Short mmCIF file of C-alpha atoms in Angstrom, two decimals:
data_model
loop_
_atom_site.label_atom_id
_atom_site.label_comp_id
_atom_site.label_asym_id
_atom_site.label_seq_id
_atom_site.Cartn_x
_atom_site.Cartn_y
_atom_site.Cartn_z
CA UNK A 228 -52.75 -170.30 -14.75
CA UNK A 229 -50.83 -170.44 -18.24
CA UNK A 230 -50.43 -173.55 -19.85
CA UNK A 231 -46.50 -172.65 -19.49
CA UNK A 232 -46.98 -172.33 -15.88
CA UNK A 233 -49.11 -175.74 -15.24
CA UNK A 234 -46.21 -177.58 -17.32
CA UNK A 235 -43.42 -176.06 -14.87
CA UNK A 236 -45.41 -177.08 -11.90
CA UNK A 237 -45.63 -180.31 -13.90
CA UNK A 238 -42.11 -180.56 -14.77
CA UNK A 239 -40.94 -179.53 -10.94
CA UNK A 240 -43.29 -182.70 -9.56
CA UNK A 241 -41.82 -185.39 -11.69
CA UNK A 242 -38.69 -184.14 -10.40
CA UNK A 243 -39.60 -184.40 -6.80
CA UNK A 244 -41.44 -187.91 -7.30
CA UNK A 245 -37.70 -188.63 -8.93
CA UNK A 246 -35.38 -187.82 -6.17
CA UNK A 247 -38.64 -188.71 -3.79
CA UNK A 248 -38.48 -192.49 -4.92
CA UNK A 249 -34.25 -192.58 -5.40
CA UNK A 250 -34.08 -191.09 -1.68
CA UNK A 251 -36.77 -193.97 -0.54
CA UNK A 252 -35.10 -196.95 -2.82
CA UNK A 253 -31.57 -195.94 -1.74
CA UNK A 254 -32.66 -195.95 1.90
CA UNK A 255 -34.28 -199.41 1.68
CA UNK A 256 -32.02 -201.07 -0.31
CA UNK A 257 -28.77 -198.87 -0.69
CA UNK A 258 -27.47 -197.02 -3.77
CA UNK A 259 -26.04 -199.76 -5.88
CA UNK A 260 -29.72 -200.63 -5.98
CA UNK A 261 -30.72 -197.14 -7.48
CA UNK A 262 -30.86 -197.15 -11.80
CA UNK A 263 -32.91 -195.40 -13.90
CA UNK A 264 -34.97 -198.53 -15.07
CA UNK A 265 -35.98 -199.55 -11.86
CA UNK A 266 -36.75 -195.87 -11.22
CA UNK A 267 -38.65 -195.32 -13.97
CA UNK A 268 -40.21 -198.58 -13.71
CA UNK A 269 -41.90 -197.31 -9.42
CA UNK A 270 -42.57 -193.87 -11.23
CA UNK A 271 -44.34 -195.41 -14.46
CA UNK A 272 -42.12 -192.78 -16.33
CA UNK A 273 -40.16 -194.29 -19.22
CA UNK A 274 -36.63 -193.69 -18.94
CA UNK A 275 -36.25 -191.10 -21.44
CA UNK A 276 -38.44 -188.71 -19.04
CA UNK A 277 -36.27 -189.14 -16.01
CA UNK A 278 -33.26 -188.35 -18.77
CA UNK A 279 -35.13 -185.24 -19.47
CA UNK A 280 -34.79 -183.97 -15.92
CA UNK A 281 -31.35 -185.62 -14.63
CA UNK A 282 -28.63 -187.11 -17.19
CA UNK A 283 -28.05 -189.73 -15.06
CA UNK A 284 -27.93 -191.49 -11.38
CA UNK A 285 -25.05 -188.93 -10.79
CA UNK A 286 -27.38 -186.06 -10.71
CA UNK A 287 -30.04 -187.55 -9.01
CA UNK A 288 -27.73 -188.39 -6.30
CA UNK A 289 -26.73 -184.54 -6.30
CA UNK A 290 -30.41 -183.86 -6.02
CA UNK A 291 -30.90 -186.25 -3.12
CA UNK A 292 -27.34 -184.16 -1.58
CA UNK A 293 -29.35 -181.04 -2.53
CA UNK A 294 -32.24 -182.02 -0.24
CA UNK A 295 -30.45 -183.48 2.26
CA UNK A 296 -28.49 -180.82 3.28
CA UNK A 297 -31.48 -178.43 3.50
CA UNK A 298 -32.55 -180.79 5.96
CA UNK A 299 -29.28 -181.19 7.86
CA UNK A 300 -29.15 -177.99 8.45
CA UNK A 301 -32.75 -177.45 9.57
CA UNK A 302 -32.21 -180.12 12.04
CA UNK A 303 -28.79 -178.45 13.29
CA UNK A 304 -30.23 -175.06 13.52
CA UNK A 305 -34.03 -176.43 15.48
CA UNK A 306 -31.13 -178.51 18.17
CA UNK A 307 -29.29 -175.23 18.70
CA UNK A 308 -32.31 -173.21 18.71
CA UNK A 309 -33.57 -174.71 21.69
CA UNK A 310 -30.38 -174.95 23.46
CA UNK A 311 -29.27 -172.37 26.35
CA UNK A 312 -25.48 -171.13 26.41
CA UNK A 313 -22.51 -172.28 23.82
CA UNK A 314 -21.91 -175.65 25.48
CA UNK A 315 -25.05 -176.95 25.08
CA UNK A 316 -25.46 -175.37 21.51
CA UNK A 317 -22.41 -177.83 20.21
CA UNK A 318 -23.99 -180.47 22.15
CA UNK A 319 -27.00 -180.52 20.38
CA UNK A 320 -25.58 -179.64 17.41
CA UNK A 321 -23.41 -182.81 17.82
CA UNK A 322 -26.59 -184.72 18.84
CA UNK A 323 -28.70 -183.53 15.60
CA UNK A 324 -25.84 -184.10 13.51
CA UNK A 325 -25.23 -187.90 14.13
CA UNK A 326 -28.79 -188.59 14.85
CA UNK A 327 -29.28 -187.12 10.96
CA UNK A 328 -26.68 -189.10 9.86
CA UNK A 329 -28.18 -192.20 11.57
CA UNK A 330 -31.67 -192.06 10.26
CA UNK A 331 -30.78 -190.89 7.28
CA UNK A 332 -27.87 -192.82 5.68
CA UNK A 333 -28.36 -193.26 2.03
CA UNK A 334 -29.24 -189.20 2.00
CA UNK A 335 -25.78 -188.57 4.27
CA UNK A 336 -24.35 -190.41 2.21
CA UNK A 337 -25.58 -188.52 -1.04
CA UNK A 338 -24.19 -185.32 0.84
CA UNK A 339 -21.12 -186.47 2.20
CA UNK A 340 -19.50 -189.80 0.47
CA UNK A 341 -21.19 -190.11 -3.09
CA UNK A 342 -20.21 -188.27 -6.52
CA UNK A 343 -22.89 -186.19 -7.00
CA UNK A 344 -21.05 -183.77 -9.10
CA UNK A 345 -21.31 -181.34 -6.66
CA UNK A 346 -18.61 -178.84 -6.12
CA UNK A 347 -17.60 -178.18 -2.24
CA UNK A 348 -15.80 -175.67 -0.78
CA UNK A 349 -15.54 -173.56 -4.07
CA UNK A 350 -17.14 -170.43 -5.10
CA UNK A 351 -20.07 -172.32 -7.09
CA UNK A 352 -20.76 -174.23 -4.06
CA UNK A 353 -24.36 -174.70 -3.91
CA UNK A 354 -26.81 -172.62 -1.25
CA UNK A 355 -28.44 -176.24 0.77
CA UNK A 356 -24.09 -176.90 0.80
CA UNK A 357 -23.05 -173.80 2.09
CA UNK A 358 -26.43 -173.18 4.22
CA UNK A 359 -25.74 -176.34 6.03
CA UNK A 360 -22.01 -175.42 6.90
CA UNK A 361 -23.11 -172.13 7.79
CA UNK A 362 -25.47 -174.14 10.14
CA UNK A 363 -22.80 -175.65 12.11
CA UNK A 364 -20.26 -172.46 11.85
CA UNK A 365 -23.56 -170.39 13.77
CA UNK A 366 -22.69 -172.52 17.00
CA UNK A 367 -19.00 -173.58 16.53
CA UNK A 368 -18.02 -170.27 15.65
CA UNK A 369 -18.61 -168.66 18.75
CA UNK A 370 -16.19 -171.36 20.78
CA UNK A 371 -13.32 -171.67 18.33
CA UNK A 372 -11.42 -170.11 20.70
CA UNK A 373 -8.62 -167.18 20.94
CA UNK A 374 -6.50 -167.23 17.45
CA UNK A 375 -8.56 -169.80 15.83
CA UNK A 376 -10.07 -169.31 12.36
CA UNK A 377 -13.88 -169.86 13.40
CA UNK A 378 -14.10 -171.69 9.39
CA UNK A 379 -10.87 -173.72 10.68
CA UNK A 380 -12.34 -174.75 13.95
CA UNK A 381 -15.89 -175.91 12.48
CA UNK A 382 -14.37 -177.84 9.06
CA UNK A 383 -12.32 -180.09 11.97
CA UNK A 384 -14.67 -180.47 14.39
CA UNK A 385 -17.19 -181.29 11.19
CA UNK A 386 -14.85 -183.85 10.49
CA UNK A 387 -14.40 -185.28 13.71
CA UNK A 388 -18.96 -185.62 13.57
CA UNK A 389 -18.49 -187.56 10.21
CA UNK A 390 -15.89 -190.10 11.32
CA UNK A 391 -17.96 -190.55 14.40
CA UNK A 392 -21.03 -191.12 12.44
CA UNK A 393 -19.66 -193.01 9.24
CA UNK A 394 -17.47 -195.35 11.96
CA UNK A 395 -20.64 -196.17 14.30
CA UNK A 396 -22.54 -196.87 10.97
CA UNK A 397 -19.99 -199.42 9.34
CA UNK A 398 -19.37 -201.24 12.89
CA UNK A 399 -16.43 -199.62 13.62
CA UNK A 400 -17.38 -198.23 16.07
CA UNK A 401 -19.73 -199.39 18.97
CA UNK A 402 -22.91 -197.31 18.92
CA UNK A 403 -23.45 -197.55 23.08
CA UNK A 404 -20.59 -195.24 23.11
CA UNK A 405 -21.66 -192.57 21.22
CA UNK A 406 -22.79 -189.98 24.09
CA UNK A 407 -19.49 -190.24 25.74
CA UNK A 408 -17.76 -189.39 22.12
CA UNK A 409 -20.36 -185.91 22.13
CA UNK A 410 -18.78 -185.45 25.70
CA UNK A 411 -15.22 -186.06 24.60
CA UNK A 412 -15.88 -183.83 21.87
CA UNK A 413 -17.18 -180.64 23.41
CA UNK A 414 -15.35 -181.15 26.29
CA UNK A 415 -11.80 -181.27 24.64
CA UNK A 416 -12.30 -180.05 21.21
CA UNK A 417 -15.05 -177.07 21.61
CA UNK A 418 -13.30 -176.50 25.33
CA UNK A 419 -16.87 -175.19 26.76
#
């Protein structure tokens, strides 16, 4: 191995011990609670080193988005693997969905409510952004229904999954309810 080659595998594991310990500190004691100082400070990295791999907690958060949504969709596609027929496809694609959401809130929150300065829905999109869309539009697709833009279909019933899962999470919602919200869901919206 070169000596360029061991400093890029180098470089590329302080950057995963980064967004590693920002993913862990931001699911233990929320965002606000994620600076560079207290990141360099569980890394034993001074601060100009994490500045040499993210500008600031903005980017880290878009590399915690990054992550997250390769995960998402992982999780969406291994639930609709194992499912037989459409209906119970968006049912466990419903299921996987929240249950990511739920046990992973400071990383859905990375993807989904934080400025990560991460474009969406745009040409520059990144892959883990679009891959994880794609993940849901693989079983929502198929029951969008006569006339319905299959894209259309799976942005609104994407957004009926988030205000399900950021309502339960804030109390707004009562989480003993949540299976009969799936239901409601594929029953009325998916129609299968």
């Amino acid at each position: 191995m070169s000596v360029q080659e061991r400093k890029e595998r180098e470089r590329a594991g302080r950057e995963r011990l980064i967004v590693a310990t920002a993913r862990e500190l931001a699911e233990q004691q929320g965002w606000d609670a994620v600076t560079t100082r207290r990141l360099a400070e569980r890394i034993e990295y001074s601060q100009p080193v994490l500045y040499s791999h993210f500008r600031g907690k903005r980017e880290i958060i878009g590399a915690v988005a990054l992550e997250g949504a390769a995960e998402l969709a992982a999780a969406v596609r291994a639930a609709t693997a194992a499912a037989n027929g459409p209906r119970e496809r968006v049912t466990a694609l419903a299921r996987a969905y929240l249950d990511f959401a739920a046990r992973n809130p400071a990383v859905y929150d990375a993807i989904f409510q934080l400025d990560g300065g991460l474009p969406y829905a745009q040409e520059d999109t990144p892959e883990p952004l679009k891959d994880a869309f794609a993940a849901l539009l693989e079983s929502l697709g198929e029951v969008a229904g006569d006339g319905v833009h299959p894209g259309l279909f799976t942005e609104v019933f994407w957004a009926s999954l988030h205000g399900v899962a950021t309502l339960t999470r804030s109390g707004r919602l009562p989480p003993k309810d949540t299976e009969p919200r799936v239901k409601l869901l594929v029953d009325r919206l998916a129609m299968v």
